[in-house]
Amino acid sequence: EAQVTQNPRYLITVTGKKLTVTCSQNMNHEYMSWYRQDPGLGLRQIYYSMNVEVTDKGDVPEGYKVSRKEKRNFPLILESPSPNQTSLYFCASSFGDRASPLHFGNGTRLTVT
Amino acid sequence: SQQGEEDPQALSIQEGENATMNCSYKTSINNLQWYRQNSGRGLVHLILIRSNEREKHSGRLRVTLDTSKKSSSLLITASRAADTASYFCIKRSQGGSEKLVFGKGTKLTVNP
């Protein structure tokens, strides 16, 4: 089944403890991206990647890192999480063609205390 | 960035009625896409309309695009309770940055 898989689904952590949220897609998509969704603010793009080893900042990249060593994986890294990073996170992917639809994962609800 | 802004922010209707939501944007596009999000879940692609198209249908969905006004509308006909969700639009450009910005969406409630 074609899908974008995010893990974990829920995560509670403490300030400063490094964490990684994984994202994997099995559709051979070139484009992958991360978003956070907060009440009243909609979805905001954190980082995106046009292909392997090519990443770029979205609108809210501060406090996050990403890597794209393989085409299928695009992990989101929080080196030192803070409470303002408590949010619902989504990974999405698509083919590089701009007419391709985005496929979203089911989300990761992160709480930083 | 390629921004879509939806309105209204919230819409409440009765089952069987039609729901219309709008999306405006600022710069030229290659295509515009509509997505649905059920509460707390990932977004699901609904329909795509290209810049050279004016109207497109998919089941009970009808999308129009007016490039002169830089706006699009999504019409859901004969709505059902299961259509209750938030709806987002996003436009994708021909080239350049793929820094995508979603609007805040339209929250649709269909009452049984």
JSON list of C-alpha atoms in Angstrom, two decimals:
[
{"chain": "A", "resi": 1, "resn": "GLU", "atom": "CA", "xyz": [0.00, 0.00, 0.00]},
{"chain": "A", "resi": 2, "resn": "ALA", "atom": "CA", "xyz": [1.32, 3.43, -0.97]},
{"chain": "A", "resi": 3, "resn": "GLN", "atom": "CA", "xyz": [1.79, 5.45, 2.15]},
{"chain": "A", "resi": 4, "resn": "VAL", "atom": "CA", "xyz": [3.75, 7.93, 4.22]},
{"chain": "A", "resi": 5, "resn": "THR", "atom": "CA", "xyz": [4.63, 6.50, 7.60]},
{"chain": "A", "resi": 6, "resn": "GLN", "atom": "CA", "xyz": [5.46, 8.67, 10.56]},
{"chain": "A", "resi": 7, "resn": "ASN", "atom": "CA", "xyz": [6.66, 7.46, 13.91]},
{"chain": "A", "resi": 8, "resn": "PRO", "atom": "CA", "xyz": [5.92, 7.81, 16.68]},
{"chain": "A", "resi": 9, "resn": "ARG", "atom": "CA", "xyz": [2.25, 8.77, 16.64]},
{"chain": "A", "resi": 10, "resn": "TYR", "atom": "CA", "xyz": [2.47, 10.35, 20.09]},
{"chain": "A", "resi": 11, "resn": "LEU", "atom": "CA", "xyz": [5.52, 11.58, 21.95]},
{"chain": "A", "resi": 12, "resn": "ILE", "atom": "CA", "xyz": [5.90, 13.24, 25.31]},
{"chain": "A", "resi": 13, "resn": "THR", "atom": "CA", "xyz": [9.34, 14.47, 26.21]},
{"chain": "A", "resi": 14, "resn": "VAL", "atom": "CA", "xyz": [11.15, 16.98, 28.38]},
{"chain": "A", "resi": 15, "resn": "THR", "atom": "CA", "xyz": [12.88, 20.21, 27.46]},
{"chain": "A", "resi": 16, "resn": "GLY", "atom": "CA", "xyz": [16.34, 19.69, 26.01]},
{"chain": "A", "resi": 17, "resn": "LYS", "atom": "CA", "xyz": [16.16, 15.97, 25.32]},
{"chain": "A", "resi": 18, "resn": "LYS", "atom": "CA", "xyz": [17.02, 15.35, 21.69]},
{"chain": "A", "resi": 19, "resn": "LEU", "atom": "CA", "xyz": [14.45, 13.51, 19.66]},
{"chain": "A", "resi": 20, "resn": "THR", "atom": "CA", "xyz": [13.85, 12.33, 16.12]},
{"chain": "A", "resi": 21, "resn": "VAL", "atom": "CA", "xyz": [10.55, 11.87, 14.34]},
{"chain": "A", "resi": 22, "resn": "THR", "atom": "CA", "xyz": [10.87, 9.52, 11.42]},
{"chain": "A", "resi": 23, "resn": "CYS", "atom": "CA", "xyz": [9.13, 9.78, 8.07]},
{"chain": "A", "resi": 24, "resn": "SER", "atom": "CA", "xyz": [9.28, 7.17, 5.36]},
{"chain": "A", "resi": 25, "resn": "GLN", "atom": "CA", "xyz": [7.49, 6.89, 2.02]},
{"chain": "A", "resi": 26, "resn": "ASN", "atom": "CA", "xyz": [7.27, 3.93, -0.35]},
{"chain": "A", "resi": 27, "resn": "MET", "atom": "CA", "xyz": [6.19, 5.78, -3.49]},
{"chain": "A", "resi": 28, "resn": "ASN", "atom": "CA", "xyz": [9.62, 6.77, -4.81]},
{"chain": "A", "resi": 29, "resn": "HIS", "atom": "CA", "xyz": [8.75, 10.43, -4.33]},
{"chain": "A", "resi": 30, "resn": "GLU", "atom": "CA", "xyz": [11.40, 13.07, -4.87]},
{"chain": "A", "resi": 31, "resn": "TYR", "atom": "CA", "xyz": [9.75, 15.78, -2.78]},
{"chain": "A", "resi": 32, "resn": "MET", "atom": "CA", "xyz": [9.32, 15.47, 0.97]},
{"chain": "A", "resi": 33, "resn": "SER", "atom": "CA", "xyz": [8.42, 18.06, 3.58]},
{"chain": "A", "resi": 34, "resn": "TRP", "atom": "CA", "xyz": [7.58, 18.64, 7.22]},
{"chain": "A", "resi": 35, "resn": "TYR", "atom": "CA", "xyz": [4.79, 20.79, 8.67]},
{"chain": "A", "resi": 36, "resn": "ARG", "atom": "CA", "xyz": [3.60, 21.72, 12.08]},
{"chain": "A", "resi": 37, "resn": "GLN", "atom": "CA", "xyz": [-0.01, 22.48, 12.84]},
{"chain": "A", "resi": 38, "resn": "ASP", "atom": "CA", "xyz": [-1.07, 24.68, 15.71]},
{"chain": "A", "resi": 39, "resn": "PRO", "atom": "CA", "xyz": [-4.55, 25.93, 16.64]},
{"chain": "A", "resi": 40, "resn": "GLY", "atom": "CA", "xyz": [-5.36, 29.15, 14.86]},
{"chain": "A", "resi": 41, "resn": "LEU", "atom": "CA", "xyz": [-2.16, 29.07, 12.79]},
{"chain": "A", "resi": 42, "resn": "GLY", "atom": "CA", "xyz": [-2.90, 26.38, 10.23]},
{"chain": "A", "resi": 43, "resn": "LEU", "atom": "CA", "xyz": [-0.09, 24.27, 8.79]},
{"chain": "A", "resi": 44, "resn": "ARG", "atom": "CA", "xyz": [3.33, 25.83, 8.54]},
{"chain": "A", "resi": 45, "resn": "GLN", "atom": "CA", "xyz": [6.17, 24.31, 6.59]},
{"chain": "A", "resi": 46, "resn": "ILE", "atom": "CA", "xyz": [9.33, 23.56, 8.55]},
{"chain": "A", "resi": 47, "resn": "TYR", "atom": "CA", "xyz": [11.68, 22.08, 5.95]},
{"chain": "A", "resi": 48, "resn": "TYR", "atom": "CA", "xyz": [11.41, 20.52, 2.55]},
{"chain": "A", "resi": 49, "resn": "SER", "atom": "CA", "xyz": [13.58, 18.42, 0.31]},
{"chain": "A", "resi": 50, "resn": "MET", "atom": "CA", "xyz": [13.50, 18.32, -3.46]},
{"chain": "A", "resi": 51, "resn": "ASN", "atom": "CA", "xyz": [15.63, 15.15, -3.62]},
{"chain": "A", "resi": 52, "resn": "VAL", "atom": "CA", "xyz": [18.40, 13.23, -1.88]},
{"chain": "A", "resi": 53, "resn": "GLU", "atom": "CA", "xyz": [20.91, 15.53, -0.17]},
{"chain": "A", "resi": 54, "resn": "VAL", "atom": "CA", "xyz": [18.84, 18.59, -1.14]},
{"chain": "A", "resi": 55, "resn": "THR", "atom": "CA", "xyz": [17.03, 20.31, 1.71]},
{"chain": "A", "resi": 56, "resn": "ASP", "atom": "CA", "xyz": [15.75, 23.82, 2.25]},
{"chain": "A", "resi": 57, "resn": "LYS", "atom": "CA", "xyz": [14.07, 25.89, 4.92]},
{"chain": "A", "resi": 58, "resn": "GLY", "atom": "CA", "xyz": [10.37, 26.44, 5.07]},
{"chain": "A", "resi": 59, "resn": "ASP", "atom": "CA", "xyz": [8.67, 29.18, 7.03]},
{"chain": "A", "resi": 60, "resn": "VAL", "atom": "CA", "xyz": [9.48, 27.99, 10.55]},
{"chain": "A", "resi": 61, "resn": "PRO", "atom": "CA", "xyz": [12.82, 26.11, 10.51]},
{"chain": "A", "resi": 62, "resn": "GLU", "atom": "CA", "xyz": [14.24, 27.42, 13.79]},
{"chain": "A", "resi": 63, "resn": "GLY", "atom": "CA", "xyz": [14.90, 24.66, 16.30]},
{"chain": "A", "resi": 64, "resn": "TYR", "atom": "CA", "xyz": [14.65, 21.85, 13.74]},
{"chain": "A", "resi": 65, "resn": "LYS", "atom": "CA", "xyz": [17.04, 19.89, 11.56]},
{"chain": "A", "resi": 66, "resn": "VAL", "atom": "CA", "xyz": [16.42, 17.45, 8.75]},
{"chain": "A", "resi": 67, "resn": "SER", "atom": "CA", "xyz": [18.44, 15.13, 6.59]},
{"chain": "A", "resi": 68, "resn": "ARG", "atom": "CA", "xyz": [17.76, 13.33, 3.32]},
{"chain": "A", "resi": 69, "resn": "LYS", "atom": "CA", "xyz": [20.37, 10.64, 2.94]},
{"chain": "A", "resi": 70, "resn": "GLU", "atom": "CA", "xyz": [17.98, 8.24, 1.23]},
{"chain": "A", "resi": 71, "resn": "LYS", "atom": "CA", "xyz": [15.10, 8.97, -1.07]},
{"chain": "A", "resi": 72, "resn": "ARG", "atom": "CA", "xyz": [12.50, 7.25, 1.09]},
{"chain": "A", "resi": 73, "resn": "ASN", "atom": "CA", "xyz": [13.39, 8.76, 4.49]},
{"chain": "A", "resi": 74, "resn": "PHE", "atom": "CA", "xyz": [13.20, 12.31, 5.79]},
{"chain": "A", "resi": 75, "resn": "PRO", "atom": "CA", "xyz": [13.65, 12.44, 9.57]},
{"chain": "A", "resi": 76, "resn": "LEU", "atom": "CA", "xyz": [12.88, 15.54, 11.60]},
{"chain": "A", "resi": 77, "resn": "ILE", "atom": "CA", "xyz": [15.35, 16.19, 14.41]},
{"chain": "A", "resi": 78, "resn": "LEU", "atom": "CA", "xyz": [14.81, 18.40, 17.43]},
{"chain": "A", "resi": 79, "resn": "GLU", "atom": "CA", "xyz": [18.25, 18.81, 19.00]},
{"chain": "A", "resi": 80, "resn": "SER", "atom": "CA", "xyz": [17.00, 20.61, 22.10]},
{"chain": "A", "resi": 81, "resn": "PRO", "atom": "CA", "xyz": [13.20, 20.62, 22.21]},
{"chain": "A", "resi": 82, "resn": "SER", "atom": "CA", "xyz": [11.39, 23.43, 23.95]},
{"chain": "A", "resi": 83, "resn": "PRO", "atom": "CA", "xyz": [7.75, 23.74, 25.07]},
{"chain": "A", "resi": 84, "resn": "ASN", "atom": "CA", "xyz": [6.95, 26.03, 22.11]},
{"chain": "A", "resi": 85, "resn": "GLN", "atom": "CA", "xyz": [7.61, 23.06, 19.85]},
{"chain": "A", "resi": 86, "resn": "THR", "atom": "CA", "xyz": [4.63, 21.26, 21.32]},
{"chain": "A", "resi": 87, "resn": "SER", "atom": "CA", "xyz": [2.54, 20.71, 18.21]},
{"chain": "A", "resi": 88, "resn": "LEU", "atom": "CA", "xyz": [1.07, 18.29, 15.71]},
{"chain": "A", "resi": 89, "resn": "TYR", "atom": "CA", "xyz": [3.62, 17.42, 13.05]},
{"chain": "A", "resi": 90, "resn": "PHE", "atom": "CA", "xyz": [2.98, 16.10, 9.55]},
{"chain": "A", "resi": 91, "resn": "CYS", "atom": "CA", "xyz": [5.28, 14.71, 6.94]},
{"chain": "A", "resi": 92, "resn": "ALA", "atom": "CA", "xyz": [4.24, 14.80, 3.28]},
{"chain": "A", "resi": 93, "resn": "SER", "atom": "CA", "xyz": [5.70, 13.64, -0.01]},
{"chain": "A", "resi": 94, "resn": "SER", "atom": "CA", "xyz": [5.03, 13.89, -3.72]},
{"chain": "A", "resi": 95, "resn": "PHE", "atom": "CA", "xyz": [6.69, 13.41, -7.04]},
{"chain": "A", "resi": 96, "resn": "GLY", "atom": "CA", "xyz": [8.86, 16.30, -8.15]},
{"chain": "A", "resi": 97, "resn": "ASP", "atom": "CA", "xyz": [6.28, 17.26, -10.76]},
{"chain": "A", "resi": 98, "resn": "ARG", "atom": "CA", "xyz": [4.39, 20.24, -9.31]},
{"chain": "A", "resi": 99, "resn": "ALA", "atom": "CA", "xyz": [1.10, 18.73, -10.49]},
{"chain": "A", "resi": 100, "resn": "SER", "atom": "CA", "xyz": [1.52, 15.75, -8.22]},
{"chain": "A", "resi": 101, "resn": "PRO", "atom": "CA", "xyz": [-0.62, 15.68, -5.10]},
{"chain": "A", "resi": 102, "resn": "LEU", "atom": "CA", "xyz": [0.96, 15.64, -1.67]},
{"chain": "A", "resi": 103, "resn": "HIS", "atom": "CA", "xyz": [0.58, 12.48, 0.38]},
{"chain": "A", "resi": 104, "resn": "PHE", "atom": "CA", "xyz": [0.49, 13.06, 4.11]},
{"chain": "A", "resi": 105, "resn": "GLY", "atom": "CA", "xyz": [1.40, 10.88, 7.06]},
{"chain": "A", "resi": 106, "resn": "ASN", "atom": "CA", "xyz": [-1.02, 10.49, 9.96]},
{"chain": "A", "resi": 107, "resn": "GLY", "atom": "CA", "xyz": [0.81, 12.93, 12.15]},
{"chain": "A", "resi": 108, "resn": "THR", "atom": "CA", "xyz": [2.92, 12.96, 15.29]},
{"chain": "A", "resi": 109, "resn": "ARG", "atom": "CA", "xyz": [1.56, 14.71, 18.33]},
{"chain": "A", "resi": 110, "resn": "LEU", "atom": "CA", "xyz": [4.52, 16.02, 20.29]},
{"chain": "A", "resi": 111, "resn": "THR", "atom": "CA", "xyz": [4.35, 17.41, 23.81]},
{"chain": "A", "resi": 112, "resn": "VAL", "atom": "CA", "xyz": [7.43, 19.03, 25.33]},
{"chain": "A", "resi": 113, "resn": "THR", "atom": "CA", "xyz": [7.21, 19.70, 29.07]},
{"chain": "B", "resi": 1, "resn": "SER", "atom": "CA", "xyz": [6.07, 31.32, -0.86]},
{"chain": "B", "resi": 2, "resn": "GLN", "atom": "CA", "xyz": [2.98, 29.94, -2.53]},
{"chain": "B", "resi": 3, "resn": "GLN", "atom": "CA", "xyz": [0.14, 30.86, -0.21]},
{"chain": "B", "resi": 4, "resn": "GLY", "atom": "CA", "xyz": [-3.52, 29.95, -0.28]},
{"chain": "B", "resi": 5, "resn": "GLU", "atom": "CA", "xyz": [-6.01, 31.69, 1.93]},
{"chain": "B", "resi": 6, "resn": "GLU", "atom": "CA", "xyz": [-9.37, 30.08, 2.49]},
{"chain": "B", "resi": 7, "resn": "ASP", "atom": "CA", "xyz": [-12.63, 31.65, 3.47]},
{"chain": "B", "resi": 8, "resn": "PRO", "atom": "CA", "xyz": [-14.88, 31.46, 5.30]},
{"chain": "B", "resi": 9, "resn": "GLN", "atom": "CA", "xyz": [-12.94, 30.25, 8.32]},
{"chain": "B", "resi": 10, "resn": "ALA", "atom": "CA", "xyz": [-15.94, 28.24, 9.47]},
{"chain": "B", "resi": 11, "resn": "LEU", "atom": "CA", "xyz": [-19.11, 27.05, 7.80]},
{"chain": "B", "resi": 12, "resn": "SER", "atom": "CA", "xyz": [-22.03, 25.19, 9.34]},
{"chain": "B", "resi": 13, "resn": "ILE", "atom": "CA", "xyz": [-24.77, 23.70, 7.16]},
{"chain": "B", "resi": 14, "resn": "GLN", "atom": "CA", "xyz": [-27.44, 21.03, 7.22]},
{"chain": "B", "resi": 15, "resn": "GLU", "atom": "CA", "xyz": [-27.07, 17.68, 5.55]},
{"chain": "B", "resi": 16, "resn": "GLY", "atom": "CA", "xyz": [-28.17, 17.85, 1.95]},
{"chain": "B", "resi": 17, "resn": "GLU", "atom": "CA", "xyz": [-27.20, 21.49, 1.49]},
{"chain": "B", "resi": 18, "resn": "ASN", "atom": "CA", "xyz": [-24.33, 22.64, -0.67]},
{"chain": "B", "resi": 19, "resn": "ALA", "atom": "CA", "xyz": [-21.11, 24.01, 0.82]},
{"chain": "B", "resi": 20, "resn": "THR", "atom": "CA", "xyz": [-18.93, 26.55, -0.92]},
{"chain": "B", "resi": 21, "resn": "MET", "atom": "CA", "xyz": [-15.52, 27.63, 0.24]},
{"chain": "B", "resi": 22, "resn": "ASN", "atom": "CA", "xyz": [-13.08, 29.95, -1.43]},
{"chain": "B", "resi": 23, "resn": "CYS", "atom": "CA", "xyz": [-9.36, 30.26, -1.84]},
{"chain": "B", "resi": 24, "resn": "SER", "atom": "CA", "xyz": [-7.38, 33.30, -2.90]},
{"chain": "B", "resi": 25, "resn": "TYR", "atom": "CA", "xyz": [-3.73, 33.57, -3.83]},
{"chain": "B", "resi": 26, "resn": "LYS", "atom": "CA", "xyz": [-1.27, 36.23, -4.78]},
{"chain": "B", "resi": 27, "resn": "THR", "atom": "CA", "xyz": [1.09, 35.08, -7.53]},
{"chain": "B", "resi": 28, "resn": "SER", "atom": "CA", "xyz": [0.78, 33.05, -10.71]},
{"chain": "B", "resi": 29, "resn": "ILE", "atom": "CA", "xyz": [0.29, 29.32, -10.43]},
{"chain": "B", "resi": 30, "resn": "ASN", "atom": "CA", "xyz": [0.84, 26.06, -12.24]},
{"chain": "B", "resi": 31, "resn": "ASN", "atom": "CA", "xyz": [-2.01, 24.38, -10.38]},
{"chain": "B", "resi": 32, "resn": "LEU", "atom": "CA", "xyz": [-4.14, 24.67, -7.28]},
{"chain": "B", "resi": 33, "resn": "GLN", "atom": "CA", "xyz": [-4.96, 21.73, -5.05]},
{"chain": "B", "resi": 34, "resn": "TRP", "atom": "CA", "xyz": [-7.65, 21.19, -2.45]},
{"chain": "B", "resi": 35, "resn": "TYR", "atom": "CA", "xyz": [-7.19, 18.96, 0.58]},
{"chain": "B", "resi": 36, "resn": "ARG", "atom": "CA", "xyz": [-9.43, 17.70, 3.37]},
{"chain": "B", "resi": 37, "resn": "GLN", "atom": "CA", "xyz": [-8.38, 17.08, 6.94]},
{"chain": "B", "resi": 38, "resn": "ASN", "atom": "CA", "xyz": [-10.44, 15.11, 9.38]},
{"chain": "B", "resi": 39, "resn": "SER", "atom": "CA", "xyz": [-9.81, 16.16, 12.94]},
{"chain": "B", "resi": 40, "resn": "GLY", "atom": "CA", "xyz": [-6.20, 15.51, 13.95]},
{"chain": "B", "resi": 41, "resn": "ARG", "atom": "CA", "xyz": [-5.47, 13.38, 10.90]},
{"chain": "B", "resi": 42, "resn": "GLY", "atom": "CA", "xyz": [-3.26, 13.88, 7.86]},
{"chain": "B", "resi": 43, "resn": "LEU", "atom": "CA", "xyz": [-4.52, 15.86, 4.91]},
{"chain": "B", "resi": 44, "resn": "VAL", "atom": "CA", "xyz": [-6.02, 13.99, 1.99]},
{"chain": "B", "resi": 45, "resn": "HIS", "atom": "CA", "xyz": [-5.83, 15.26, -1.56]},
{"chain": "B", "resi": 46, "resn": "LEU", "atom": "CA", "xyz": [-9.22, 15.92, -3.10]},
{"chain": "B", "resi": 47, "resn": "ILE", "atom": "CA", "xyz": [-8.80, 17.57, -6.45]},
{"chain": "B", "resi": 48, "resn": "LEU", "atom": "CA", "xyz": [-6.30, 19.48, -8.55]},
{"chain": "B", "resi": 49, "resn": "ILE", "atom": "CA", "xyz": [-7.07, 22.16, -11.09]},
{"chain": "B", "resi": 50, "resn": "ARG", "atom": "CA", "xyz": [-4.46, 23.40, -13.52]},
{"chain": "B", "resi": 51, "resn": "SER", "atom": "CA", "xyz": [-4.00, 27.03, -14.42]},
{"chain": "B", "resi": 52, "resn": "ASN", "atom": "CA", "xyz": [-5.42, 26.47, -17.92]},
{"chain": "B", "resi": 53, "resn": "GLU", "atom": "CA", "xyz": [-8.59, 24.85, -16.56]},
{"chain": "B", "resi": 54, "resn": "ARG", "atom": "CA", "xyz": [-11.64, 26.76, -15.39]},
{"chain": "B", "resi": 55, "resn": "GLU", "atom": "CA", "xyz": [-13.74, 24.02, -13.85]},
{"chain": "B", "resi": 56, "resn": "LYS", "atom": "CA", "xyz": [-13.28, 20.48, -12.72]},
{"chain": "B", "resi": 57, "resn": "HIS", "atom": "CA", "xyz": [-15.57, 17.85, -11.22]},
{"chain": "B", "resi": 58, "resn": "SER", "atom": "CA", "xyz": [-14.98, 14.83, -9.06]},
{"chain": "B", "resi": 59, "resn": "GLY", "atom": "CA", "xyz": [-18.06, 13.12, -7.71]},
{"chain": "B", "resi": 60, "resn": "ARG", "atom": "CA", "xyz": [-19.87, 15.66, -5.52]},
{"chain": "B", "resi": 61, "resn": "LEU", "atom": "CA", "xyz": [-16.95, 18.09, -5.73]},
{"chain": "B", "resi": 62, "resn": "ARG", "atom": "CA", "xyz": [-16.77, 20.94, -8.15]},
{"chain": "B", "resi": 63, "resn": "VAL", "atom": "CA", "xyz": [-13.78, 23.25, -8.32]},
{"chain": "B", "resi": 64, "resn": "THR", "atom": "CA", "xyz": [-13.55, 26.46, -10.28]},
{"chain": "B", "resi": 65, "resn": "LEU", "atom": "CA", "xyz": [-10.55, 28.62, -10.96]},
{"chain": "B", "resi": 66, "resn": "ASP", "atom": "CA", "xyz": [-10.52, 32.28, -11.93]},
{"chain": "B", "resi": 67, "resn": "THR", "atom": "CA", "xyz": [-6.95, 33.25, -12.69]},
{"chain": "B", "resi": 68, "resn": "SER", "atom": "CA", "xyz": [-7.89, 36.88, -13.36]},
{"chain": "B", "resi": 69, "resn": "LYS", "atom": "CA", "xyz": [-9.18, 37.18, -9.80]},
{"chain": "B", "resi": 70, "resn": "LYS", "atom": "CA", "xyz": [-6.57, 34.77, -8.42]},
{"chain": "B", "resi": 71, "resn": "SER", "atom": "CA", "xyz": [-9.24, 32.75, -6.71]},
{"chain": "B", "resi": 72, "resn": "SER", "atom": "CA", "xyz": [-10.71, 29.27, -6.62]},
{"chain": "B", "resi": 73, "resn": "SER", "atom": "CA", "xyz": [-13.88, 27.83, -5.17]},
{"chain": "B", "resi": 74, "resn": "LEU", "atom": "CA", "xyz": [-14.67, 24.36, -3.91]},
{"chain": "B", "resi": 75, "resn": "LEU", "atom": "CA", "xyz": [-18.30, 23.34, -3.98]},
{"chain": "B", "resi": 76, "resn": "ILE", "atom": "CA", "xyz": [-19.51, 20.24, -2.20]},
{"chain": "B", "resi": 77, "resn": "THR", "atom": "CA", "xyz": [-22.98, 19.32, -3.32]},
{"chain": "B", "resi": 78, "resn": "ALA", "atom": "CA", "xyz": [-25.56, 17.39, -1.31]},
{"chain": "B", "resi": 79, "resn": "SER", "atom": "CA", "xyz": [-23.35, 17.45, 1.76]},
{"chain": "B", "resi": 80, "resn": "ARG", "atom": "CA", "xyz": [-23.23, 14.59, 4.25]},
{"chain": "B", "resi": 81, "resn": "ALA", "atom": "CA", "xyz": [-22.24, 14.45, 7.89]},
{"chain": "B", "resi": 82, "resn": "ALA", "atom": "CA", "xyz": [-19.09, 12.62, 6.78]},
{"chain": "B", "resi": 83, "resn": "ASP", "atom": "CA", "xyz": [-18.00, 15.76, 4.90]},
{"chain": "B", "resi": 84, "resn": "THR", "atom": "CA", "xyz": [-17.40, 17.44, 8.26]},
{"chain": "B", "resi": 85, "resn": "ALA", "atom": "CA", "xyz": [-13.71, 18.34, 8.13]},
{"chain": "B", "resi": 86, "resn": "SER", "atom": "CA", "xyz": [-11.33, 21.20, 7.48]},
{"chain": "B", "resi": 87, "resn": "TYR", "atom": "CA", "xyz": [-10.56, 22.07, 3.89]},
{"chain": "B", "resi": 88, "resn": "PHE", "atom": "CA", "xyz": [-7.33, 23.63, 2.67]},
{"chain": "B", "resi": 89, "resn": "CYS", "atom": "CA", "xyz": [-6.08, 24.89, -0.63]},
{"chain": "B", "resi": 90, "resn": "ILE", "atom": "CA", "xyz": [-2.53, 25.20, -1.83]},
{"chain": "B", "resi": 91, "resn": "LYS", "atom": "CA", "xyz": [-1.13, 26.47, -5.05]},
{"chain": "B", "resi": 92, "resn": "ARG", "atom": "CA", "xyz": [1.98, 25.17, -6.68]},
{"chain": "B", "resi": 93, "resn": "SER", "atom": "CA", "xyz": [4.09, 27.28, -8.95]},
{"chain": "B", "resi": 94, "resn": "GLN", "atom": "CA", "xyz": [5.71, 26.32, -12.23]},
{"chain": "B", "resi": 95, "resn": "GLY", "atom": "CA", "xyz": [9.18, 26.51, -10.84]},
{"chain": "B", "resi": 96, "resn": "GLY", "atom": "CA", "xyz": [11.29, 28.14, -8.20]},
{"chain": "B", "resi": 97, "resn": "SER", "atom": "CA", "xyz": [10.89, 27.57, -4.51]},
{"chain": "B", "resi": 98, "resn": "GLU", "atom": "CA", "xyz": [8.71, 24.79, -3.19]},
{"chain": "B", "resi": 99, "resn": "LYS", "atom": "CA", "xyz": [8.29, 26.56, 0.09]},
{"chain": "B", "resi": 100, "resn": "LEU", "atom": "CA", "xyz": [4.60, 25.83, 0.50]},
{"chain": "B", "resi": 101, "resn": "VAL", "atom": "CA", "xyz": [2.31, 27.73, 2.80]},
{"chain": "B", "resi": 102, "resn": "PHE", "atom": "CA", "xyz": [-1.12, 26.45, 3.69]},
{"chain": "B", "resi": 103, "resn": "GLY", "atom": "CA", "xyz": [-3.85, 28.79, 4.83]},
{"chain": "B", "resi": 104, "resn": "LYS", "atom": "CA", "xyz": [-5.79, 28.22, 8.02]},
{"chain": "B", "resi": 105, "resn": "GLY", "atom": "CA", "xyz": [-8.47, 26.31, 6.19]},
{"chain": "B", "resi": 106, "resn": "THR", "atom": "CA", "xyz": [-12.24, 26.31, 6.23]},
{"chain": "B", "resi": 107, "resn": "LYS", "atom": "CA", "xyz": [-13.78, 24.26, 8.99]},
{"chain": "B", "resi": 108, "resn": "LEU", "atom": "CA", "xyz": [-16.96, 22.72, 7.63]},
{"chain": "B", "resi": 109, "resn": "THR", "atom": "CA", "xyz": [-19.58, 21.24, 9.92]},
{"chain": "B", "resi": 110, "resn": "VAL", "atom": "CA", "xyz": [-22.44, 19.31, 8.34]},
{"chain": "B", "resi": 111, "resn": "ASN", "atom": "CA", "xyz": [-25.26, 18.78, 10.79]},
{"chain": "B", "resi": 112, "resn": "PRO", "atom": "CA", "xyz": [-27.40, 15.64, 10.44]}
]
